[in-house]
């Protein structure tokens, strides 16, 4: 069931319900009004017959016989308090309707009563005459009123049917107009593919929900286009980085095999090839680690102590190069061990922090980095500082892209994957990285990780 049909159906059901309730209310209150009005007429007629009988009973039958146009099917009965009939009149063609003694006693006590007797409504009153009290009954069938109510019911029924069909038509036109911009958006989205990701959906000028929906799709397309661009750039850069050592190895082997050489020359070639192979191994390892961070479900997460990971990072970075120096400063340690814990993968966090710390040493003139670790109830804060060249403001947002190397990299060897890997790992752990760089304080990477207590909040 498409949305246009759903809107039409819902709109029709709602309007039909409202019209039905309105029609029923009109019919119900009209019928109530007819009944009340007819009862008042009967009671008034009974009172007038009582006065007339009291004053000049002899002319009462003449009056009843000549007033047939008022209520065609009617009867008049007058009884004394003992239940003996004093006067009776029944319209032509009517069967006599007896009045039981219980009704007479009830009216004698209450003074009046209006009740139903088959198709007739009867009004009975107790009249106190100067000579003798008596009871007057005036009954009749409101044929004219019932006919008018029946006609009203037919009018309301057919009006309801006409209203339902009109609502269906109007609802269909209304829903078609309503979903037209949605169909336009669907059509534009269906036309977008990987070959024309630059196409954007028309938003229009109205600041409504459809405008927001179109903007949401456009934002999604922007992210997809950026993702495709980064993916193509990543593949291109990875291919280039992998082909460079392979080309070097192939060239060296071709030159070496061109003629016989002594063992020293062969050794130099093998050492050079070994360096190229090691470069490829490091690059492949980094690429695999980046690929691994893209599949969160395949990563095992456990409770890990960040301080222990930091100790290992500091120790291992120093072993990478004898010139590297890492100063470690730890703030006030928490009283409870659980406040030192984070929820994550120890190997990935180690890789991220090691890459950032190693870069701090690698790009600092004095080959020195400072690592500061602080704990708080809600998060764990790690700062890595160095005194390297200032990173330009416009470059900071790009340094976490794969294979990006800033203008300050110079001749320092690297692939531009370390920070990209670190950023993905920290993001995987619901953390964040902030970079500041200026002449006064140098460059500082601030890593914020949620503590174990706040990871699921």
Coordinates of C-alpha atoms in Angstrom, one line a residue:
X1 CA 0.0 0.0 0.0
X2 CA 1.6 3.3 -1.1
X3 CA 1.6 6.4 1.0
X4 CA -0.9 8.2 -1.3
X5 CA -3.5 5.5 -0.8
X6 CA -2.8 5.5 2.9
X7 CA -3.3 9.2 3.2
X8 CA -6.5 9.0 1.1
X9 CA -7.9 6.1 3.2
X10 CA -7.0 7.7 6.5
X11 CA -8.5 11.1 5.4
X12 CA -11.7 9.4 4.2
X13 CA -12.1 7.4 7.4
X14 CA -11.6 10.5 9.6
X15 CA -14.1 12.6 7.6
X16 CA -16.6 9.7 7.4
X17 CA -16.4 9.3 11.1
X18 CA -17.0 13.0 11.7
X19 CA -19.9 13.1 9.2
X20 CA -21.4 10.0 10.7
X21 CA -21.2 11.4 14.2
X22 CA -22.7 14.7 13.0
X23 CA -25.5 13.0 11.1
X24 CA -26.4 10.7 14.0
X25 CA -26.4 13.7 16.4
X26 CA -28.8 15.6 14.1
X27 CA -31.1 12.6 13.7
X28 CA -31.0 11.8 17.5
X29 CA -31.8 15.3 18.7
X30 CA -34.4 15.8 16.0
X31 CA -36.2 12.6 17.1
X32 CA -35.9 13.7 20.8
X33 CA -37.4 17.1 19.9
X34 CA -40.2 15.5 18.0
X35 CA -41.1 13.2 20.9
X36 CA -41.0 16.0 23.5
X37 CA -43.0 18.3 21.2
X38 CA -45.6 15.7 20.6
X39 CA -45.9 14.9 24.3
X40 CA -46.5 18.6 25.0
X41 CA -49.2 18.7 22.4
X42 CA -50.9 15.7 23.8
X43 CA -50.8 17.1 27.3
X44 CA -52.1 20.4 26.1
X45 CA -54.9 18.7 24.3
X46 CA -55.8 16.7 27.4
X47 CA -56.0 19.8 29.5
X48 CA -58.2 21.6 27.0
X49 CA -60.5 18.6 26.8
X50 CA -60.7 18.6 30.6
X51 CA -61.7 22.2 30.7
X52 CA -64.2 21.8 27.9
X53 CA -65.8 18.7 29.5
X54 CA -66.1 20.6 32.8
X55 CA -67.8 23.6 31.2
X56 CA -69.9 22.0 28.4
X57 CA -69.5 18.3 28.1
X58 CA -72.2 18.1 25.5
X59 CA -70.2 19.8 22.7
X60 CA -67.0 17.8 23.4
X61 CA -67.9 15.0 20.9
X62 CA -68.7 17.5 18.2
X63 CA -65.3 19.2 18.7
X64 CA -63.4 15.9 18.7
X65 CA -65.2 14.8 15.5
X66 CA -64.5 18.0 13.7
X67 CA -60.8 18.5 14.6
X68 CA -59.4 15.5 12.7
X69 CA -56.7 17.6 11.0
X70 CA -54.8 18.2 14.2
X71 CA -53.9 14.5 15.0
X72 CA -55.6 12.1 12.6
X73 CA -55.1 8.9 14.6
X74 CA -56.3 10.0 18.1
X75 CA -58.5 9.1 21.0
X76 CA -60.0 10.8 24.0
X77 CA -61.2 9.0 27.2
X78 CA -62.5 10.5 30.4
X79 CA -62.8 8.4 33.6
X80 CA -64.0 9.1 37.1
X81 CA -61.8 8.3 40.1
X82 CA -63.4 4.9 40.4
X83 CA -62.3 3.9 36.9
X84 CA -65.7 4.2 35.3
X85 CA -65.7 5.7 31.7
X86 CA -67.5 9.0 31.5
X87 CA -66.6 9.8 27.9
X88 CA -64.7 8.1 25.0
X89 CA -63.9 9.1 21.5
X90 CA -61.8 7.1 19.0
X91 CA -60.9 8.3 15.5
X92 CA -62.6 6.4 12.6
X93 CA -60.9 3.1 12.0
X94 CA -59.2 2.9 15.4
X95 CA -59.6 0.0 17.8
X96 CA -60.6 0.9 21.3
X97 CA -57.6 1.2 23.7
X98 CA -58.5 0.2 27.3
X99 CA -57.1 2.1 30.2
X100 CA -56.2 -0.2 33.1
X101 CA -56.9 0.6 36.7
X102 CA -53.3 0.7 37.7
X103 CA -52.7 3.6 35.3
X104 CA -55.7 5.4 36.7
X105 CA -54.5 5.0 40.3
X106 CA -51.0 6.2 39.3
X107 CA -52.3 9.3 37.6
X108 CA -54.8 9.9 40.5
X109 CA -51.8 10.0 42.8
X110 CA -49.2 11.8 40.7
X111 CA -51.5 14.2 38.9
X112 CA -50.3 13.4 35.4
X113 CA -48.5 10.8 33.3
X114 CA -47.3 10.5 29.7
X115 CA -46.6 6.9 28.5
X116 CA -46.5 4.7 25.4
X117 CA -49.2 2.2 24.4
X118 CA -48.1 0.4 21.3
X119 CA -47.7 2.9 18.5
X120 CA -49.6 5.5 20.5
X121 CA -48.4 8.1 23.0
X122 CA -50.9 8.8 25.8
X123 CA -51.1 11.8 28.1
X124 CA -53.2 11.4 31.2
X125 CA -54.0 14.1 33.7
X126 CA -56.1 14.3 36.9
X127 CA -58.6 17.2 36.7
X128 CA -60.3 18.6 39.9
X129 CA -63.7 19.8 38.9
X130 CA -66.0 21.8 41.2
X131 CA -68.6 19.1 41.0
X132 CA -66.5 15.9 40.7
X133 CA -62.8 15.2 39.9
X134 CA -62.0 13.1 36.8
X135 CA -59.2 11.8 34.6
X136 CA -58.6 12.7 31.0
X137 CA -56.6 10.6 28.6
X138 CA -55.6 12.0 25.2
X139 CA -53.6 9.6 22.9
X140 CA -52.4 9.8 19.4
X141 CA -49.9 8.6 16.8
X142 CA -47.5 11.3 15.5
X143 CA -47.6 10.1 11.9
X144 CA -46.7 13.5 10.4
X145 CA -43.7 13.9 12.8
X146 CA -42.5 10.4 12.1
X147 CA -42.7 10.9 8.4
X148 CA -40.6 14.1 8.7
X149 CA -38.0 12.3 10.8
X150 CA -37.9 9.4 8.3
X151 CA -37.4 11.9 5.5
X152 CA -34.6 13.6 7.5
X153 CA -32.9 10.2 8.0
X154 CA -32.9 9.5 4.3
X155 CA -31.5 13.0 3.6
X156 CA -28.7 12.5 6.1
X157 CA -27.9 9.0 4.8
X158 CA -27.6 10.0 1.2
X159 CA -25.7 13.2 2.3
X160 CA -23.3 10.9 4.1
X161 CA -22.8 8.7 1.1
X162 CA -22.2 11.8 -1.1
X163 CA -19.8 13.2 1.5
X164 CA -17.8 9.9 1.6
X165 CA -17.4 9.8 -2.2
X166 CA -16.5 13.5 -2.3
X167 CA -14.0 12.9 0.5
X168 CA -12.4 10.0 -1.5
X169 CA -12.0 12.2 -4.6
X170 CA -10.7 15.2 -2.6
X171 CA -8.5 13.0 -0.5
X172 CA -7.0 11.4 -3.7
X173 CA -6.3 14.8 -5.2
X174 CA -5.0 16.1 -1.9
X175 CA -2.7 13.1 -1.4
X176 CA -1.4 13.3 -5.0
X177 CA -0.5 16.9 -4.5
X178 CA 1.1 16.1 -1.1
X179 CA 3.3 13.2 -2.4
X180 CA 4.3 14.9 -5.6
X181 CA 7.4 16.6 -4.2
X182 CA 8.3 13.3 -2.5
X183 CA 8.0 11.5 -5.8
X184 CA 10.2 14.2 -7.3
X185 CA 12.8 13.6 -4.6
X186 CA 12.6 9.8 -5.1
X187 CA 13.1 10.3 -8.9
X188 CA 16.1 12.6 -8.4
X189 CA 17.7 10.2 -5.9
X190 CA 17.2 7.2 -8.3
X191 CA 19.0 9.1 -11.0
X192 CA 22.1 9.5 -8.8
X193 CA 24.8 6.9 -9.1
X194 CA 28.5 6.6 -8.5
X195 CA 29.1 8.3 -11.9
X196 CA 27.2 11.5 -11.0
X197 CA 27.6 11.9 -7.3
X198 CA 28.0 15.6 -7.8
X199 CA 24.2 15.9 -8.6
X200 CA 22.2 17.5 -5.8
X201 CA 18.5 17.4 -5.0
X202 CA 16.5 20.6 -5.5
X203 CA 15.4 21.9 -2.1
X204 CA 13.0 24.6 -3.1
X205 CA 12.3 27.8 -1.2
X206 CA 9.8 26.7 1.5
X207 CA 11.5 26.0 4.8
X208 CA 9.4 22.9 5.5
X209 CA 10.0 19.2 6.3
X210 CA 10.5 18.4 2.6
X211 CA 13.2 21.1 2.5
X212 CA 14.9 19.5 5.4
X213 CA 14.6 16.1 3.8
X214 CA 16.2 17.3 0.6
X215 CA 19.0 18.9 2.6
X216 CA 19.5 15.7 4.6
X217 CA 19.8 13.8 1.3
X218 CA 22.2 16.4 0.0
X219 CA 24.3 16.2 3.2
X220 CA 24.4 12.4 2.8
X221 CA 25.5 12.8 -0.9
X222 CA 28.2 15.2 0.2
X223 CA 29.5 12.6 2.7
X224 CA 29.3 9.8 0.1
X225 CA 31.1 11.9 -2.5
X226 CA 33.8 12.8 0.0
X227 CA 34.0 9.1 0.9
X228 CA 34.3 8.0 -2.7
X229 CA 36.9 10.7 -3.3
X230 CA 38.9 9.6 -0.3
X231 CA 38.6 6.0 -1.3
X232 CA 39.8 6.7 -4.9
X233 CA 42.6 8.8 -3.5
X234 CA 43.5 6.1 -0.9
X235 CA 43.6 3.4 -3.6
X236 CA 45.7 5.6 -5.9
X237 CA 48.1 6.5 -3.1
X238 CA 48.3 2.9 -1.9
X239 CA 49.0 1.7 -5.4
X240 CA 51.7 4.3 -5.8
X241 CA 53.3 3.6 -2.4
X242 CA 53.3 -0.2 -3.1
X243 CA 54.5 0.2 -6.7
X244 CA 57.5 2.4 -5.7
X245 CA 59.4 -0.3 -3.7
X246 CA 58.4 -3.0 -6.3
X247 CA 59.7 -0.8 -9.1
X248 CA 62.9 -0.2 -7.1
X249 CA 63.4 -4.0 -6.5
X250 CA 62.7 -4.8 -10.1
X251 CA 65.2 -2.2 -11.4
X252 CA 67.9 -3.3 -9.0
X253 CA 67.4 -7.0 -10.0
X254 CA 67.5 -6.2 -13.7
X255 CA 70.7 -4.1 -13.3
X256 CA 72.3 -6.8 -11.1
X257 CA 71.5 -9.6 -13.5
X258 CA 72.8 -7.7 -16.5
X259 CA 76.3 -9.0 -15.7
X260 CA 78.2 -10.9 -13.1
X261 CA 79.3 -9.0 -9.9
X262 CA 81.4 -9.8 -6.9
X263 CA 79.9 -10.7 -3.5
X264 CA 80.2 -7.1 -2.1
X265 CA 78.0 -5.7 -4.9
X266 CA 75.5 -8.5 -4.5
X267 CA 75.4 -7.8 -0.8
X268 CA 74.7 -4.1 -1.4
X269 CA 71.9 -5.0 -3.7
X270 CA 70.4 -7.5 -1.3
X271 CA 70.5 -5.0 1.6
X272 CA 68.8 -2.4 -0.6
X273 CA 66.1 -4.9 -1.6
X274 CA 65.7 -5.8 2.1
X275 CA 65.0 -2.2 2.9
X276 CA 62.4 -2.0 0.1
X277 CA 60.8 -5.2 1.3
X278 CA 60.7 -3.9 4.9
X279 CA 59.1 -0.6 3.6
X280 CA 56.4 -2.7 1.8
X281 CA 55.9 -4.8 5.0
X282 CA 55.3 -1.7 7.1
X283 CA 53.0 -0.2 4.5
X284 CA 51.0 -3.4 4.2
X285 CA 50.7 -3.7 8.0
X286 CA 49.4 -0.1 8.2
X287 CA 46.9 -0.7 5.4
X288 CA 45.7 -3.8 7.1
X289 CA 45.3 -2.0 10.4
X290 CA 43.3 0.8 8.8
X291 CA 41.1 -1.8 7.1
X292 CA 40.6 -3.6 10.4
X293 CA 39.3 -0.4 12.1
X294 CA 36.5 -0.1 9.5
X295 CA 34.7 -3.2 10.8
X296 CA 33.8 -2.6 14.5
X297 CA 31.9 -5.8 14.8
X298 CA 35.1 -7.9 14.2
X299 CA 37.1 -6.1 17.0
X300 CA 37.1 -7.6 20.5
X301 CA 36.6 -5.0 23.2
X302 CA 37.5 -5.5 26.8
X303 CA 38.3 -3.5 29.9
X304 CA 41.9 -2.1 29.5
X305 CA 44.1 0.0 31.7
X306 CA 45.2 3.1 29.8
X307 CA 48.2 3.8 32.1
X308 CA 49.7 0.4 31.3
X309 CA 49.3 1.0 27.6
X310 CA 51.0 4.4 28.0
X311 CA 54.0 2.8 29.8
X312 CA 54.4 0.3 27.0
X313 CA 54.1 3.0 24.3
X314 CA 56.8 5.1 26.0
X315 CA 59.1 2.1 26.4
X316 CA 58.7 0.9 22.8
X317 CA 59.0 4.3 21.2
X318 CA 62.4 4.8 22.9
X319 CA 63.6 1.5 21.5
X320 CA 62.7 2.5 17.9
X321 CA 65.5 5.1 17.8
X322 CA 68.3 5.7 20.2
X323 CA 67.8 9.5 19.7
X324 CA 64.1 9.4 20.6
X325 CA 63.2 10.8 24.1
X326 CA 59.8 10.5 25.7
X327 CA 59.0 12.3 28.9
X328 CA 56.0 10.9 30.8
X329 CA 53.9 12.8 33.3
X330 CA 50.9 11.3 35.1
X331 CA 48.5 13.4 37.0
X332 CA 46.9 12.3 40.3
X333 CA 46.1 8.6 40.1
X334 CA 42.5 7.6 40.9
X335 CA 41.8 5.9 44.3
X336 CA 39.9 3.1 42.6
X337 CA 41.3 1.0 39.8
X338 CA 38.1 1.1 37.8
X339 CA 38.7 4.9 37.2
X340 CA 41.9 3.9 35.3
X341 CA 40.0 1.7 33.0
X342 CA 38.5 2.2 29.5
X343 CA 36.5 -0.1 27.3
X344 CA 38.3 -0.9 24.1
X345 CA 40.9 -3.0 22.3
X346 CA 44.3 -2.8 23.9
X347 CA 46.3 -3.6 20.7
X348 CA 44.5 -0.9 18.7
X349 CA 44.8 1.8 21.4
X350 CA 48.5 0.9 21.7
X351 CA 48.9 1.3 18.0
X352 CA 47.1 4.7 17.9
X353 CA 49.1 6.1 20.9
X354 CA 52.4 4.7 19.6
X355 CA 51.9 6.4 16.2
X356 CA 51.1 9.8 17.7
X357 CA 54.0 9.6 20.2
X358 CA 56.4 8.3 17.5
X359 CA 55.4 11.1 15.2
X360 CA 56.0 13.6 18.0
X361 CA 59.6 12.4 18.3
X362 CA 60.1 11.9 14.5
X363 CA 59.1 15.5 13.6
X364 CA 60.7 17.3 16.5
X365 CA 64.2 18.8 16.0
X366 CA 65.3 17.5 19.4
X367 CA 63.6 14.2 18.9
X368 CA 61.6 14.6 22.1
X369 CA 58.0 14.2 23.0
X370 CA 56.1 14.8 26.2
X371 CA 53.2 12.6 27.2
X372 CA 50.8 13.8 29.9
X373 CA 48.1 11.4 31.3
X374 CA 45.2 12.7 33.4
X375 CA 42.2 10.9 34.8
X376 CA 38.7 12.2 35.6
X377 CA 35.5 10.5 36.6
X378 CA 34.1 10.9 33.1
X379 CA 37.1 10.7 30.7
X380 CA 40.7 9.9 30.3
X381 CA 42.9 12.7 28.9
X382 CA 46.2 12.1 27.0
X383 CA 48.3 14.9 25.7
X384 CA 51.3 14.4 23.4
X385 CA 53.5 17.5 22.8
X386 CA 56.6 18.3 20.8
X387 CA 58.5 21.3 19.7
X388 CA 58.4 20.6 15.9
X389 CA 57.5 23.0 13.1
X390 CA 54.1 24.6 13.4
X391 CA 51.4 22.9 11.5
X392 CA 49.4 25.4 9.4
X393 CA 45.8 25.9 10.4
X394 CA 44.5 24.8 7.0
X395 CA 46.5 21.6 7.1
X396 CA 45.3 20.4 10.5
X397 CA 42.0 19.2 9.2
X398 CA 43.8 17.1 6.5
X399 CA 46.5 15.5 8.6
X400 CA 44.2 12.6 9.6
X401 CA 43.5 11.7 5.9
X402 CA 45.3 8.6 4.7
X403 CA 48.6 9.3 2.8
X404 CA 48.5 13.0 3.6
X405 CA 51.9 14.5 4.4
X406 CA 52.1 18.1 5.6
X407 CA 54.5 20.7 4.4
X408 CA 56.5 20.3 7.6
X409 CA 57.2 16.6 6.8
X410 CA 60.4 17.5 4.9
X411 CA 62.7 14.6 4.3
X412 CA 61.3 12.5 7.2
X413 CA 60.3 9.1 5.9
X414 CA 56.7 8.0 6.3
X415 CA 53.6 7.0 4.5
X416 CA 51.1 9.4 6.0
X417 CA 49.0 6.6 7.5
X418 CA 49.9 6.8 11.2
X419 CA 47.6 9.7 12.1
X420 CA 44.8 8.4 9.9
X421 CA 45.0 5.0 11.7
X422 CA 45.1 6.8 15.1
X423 CA 42.1 8.9 14.3
X424 CA 40.0 5.9 13.2
X425 CA 41.0 3.9 16.3
X426 CA 40.1 6.8 18.7
X427 CA 36.8 7.3 16.9
X428 CA 36.1 3.6 17.2
X429 CA 36.5 3.9 21.0
X430 CA 34.0 6.9 21.1
X431 CA 36.9 9.3 21.7
X432 CA 38.2 12.4 20.0
X433 CA 41.5 14.0 18.9
X434 CA 42.1 17.7 19.0
X435 CA 45.3 19.3 17.5
X436 CA 46.8 22.7 18.4
X437 CA 50.0 24.1 17.0
X438 CA 51.7 27.4 17.5
X439 CA 55.2 28.8 18.0
X440 CA 54.8 29.4 21.7
X441 CA 53.7 26.0 22.9
X442 CA 54.6 23.8 19.9
X443 CA 52.3 21.1 18.6
X444 CA 50.0 19.2 21.0
X445 CA 47.7 16.3 20.3
X446 CA 44.9 16.0 22.9
X447 CA 43.2 12.5 23.0
X448 CA 40.0 12.2 25.0
X449 CA 38.7 8.7 25.8
X450 CA 35.5 8.0 27.7
X451 CA 36.1 6.2 31.0
X452 CA 34.6 2.8 31.6
X453 CA 31.7 4.3 33.6
X454 CA 30.6 6.6 30.8
X455 CA 31.3 4.5 27.7
X456 CA 27.7 3.3 27.4
X457 CA 26.0 6.7 28.2

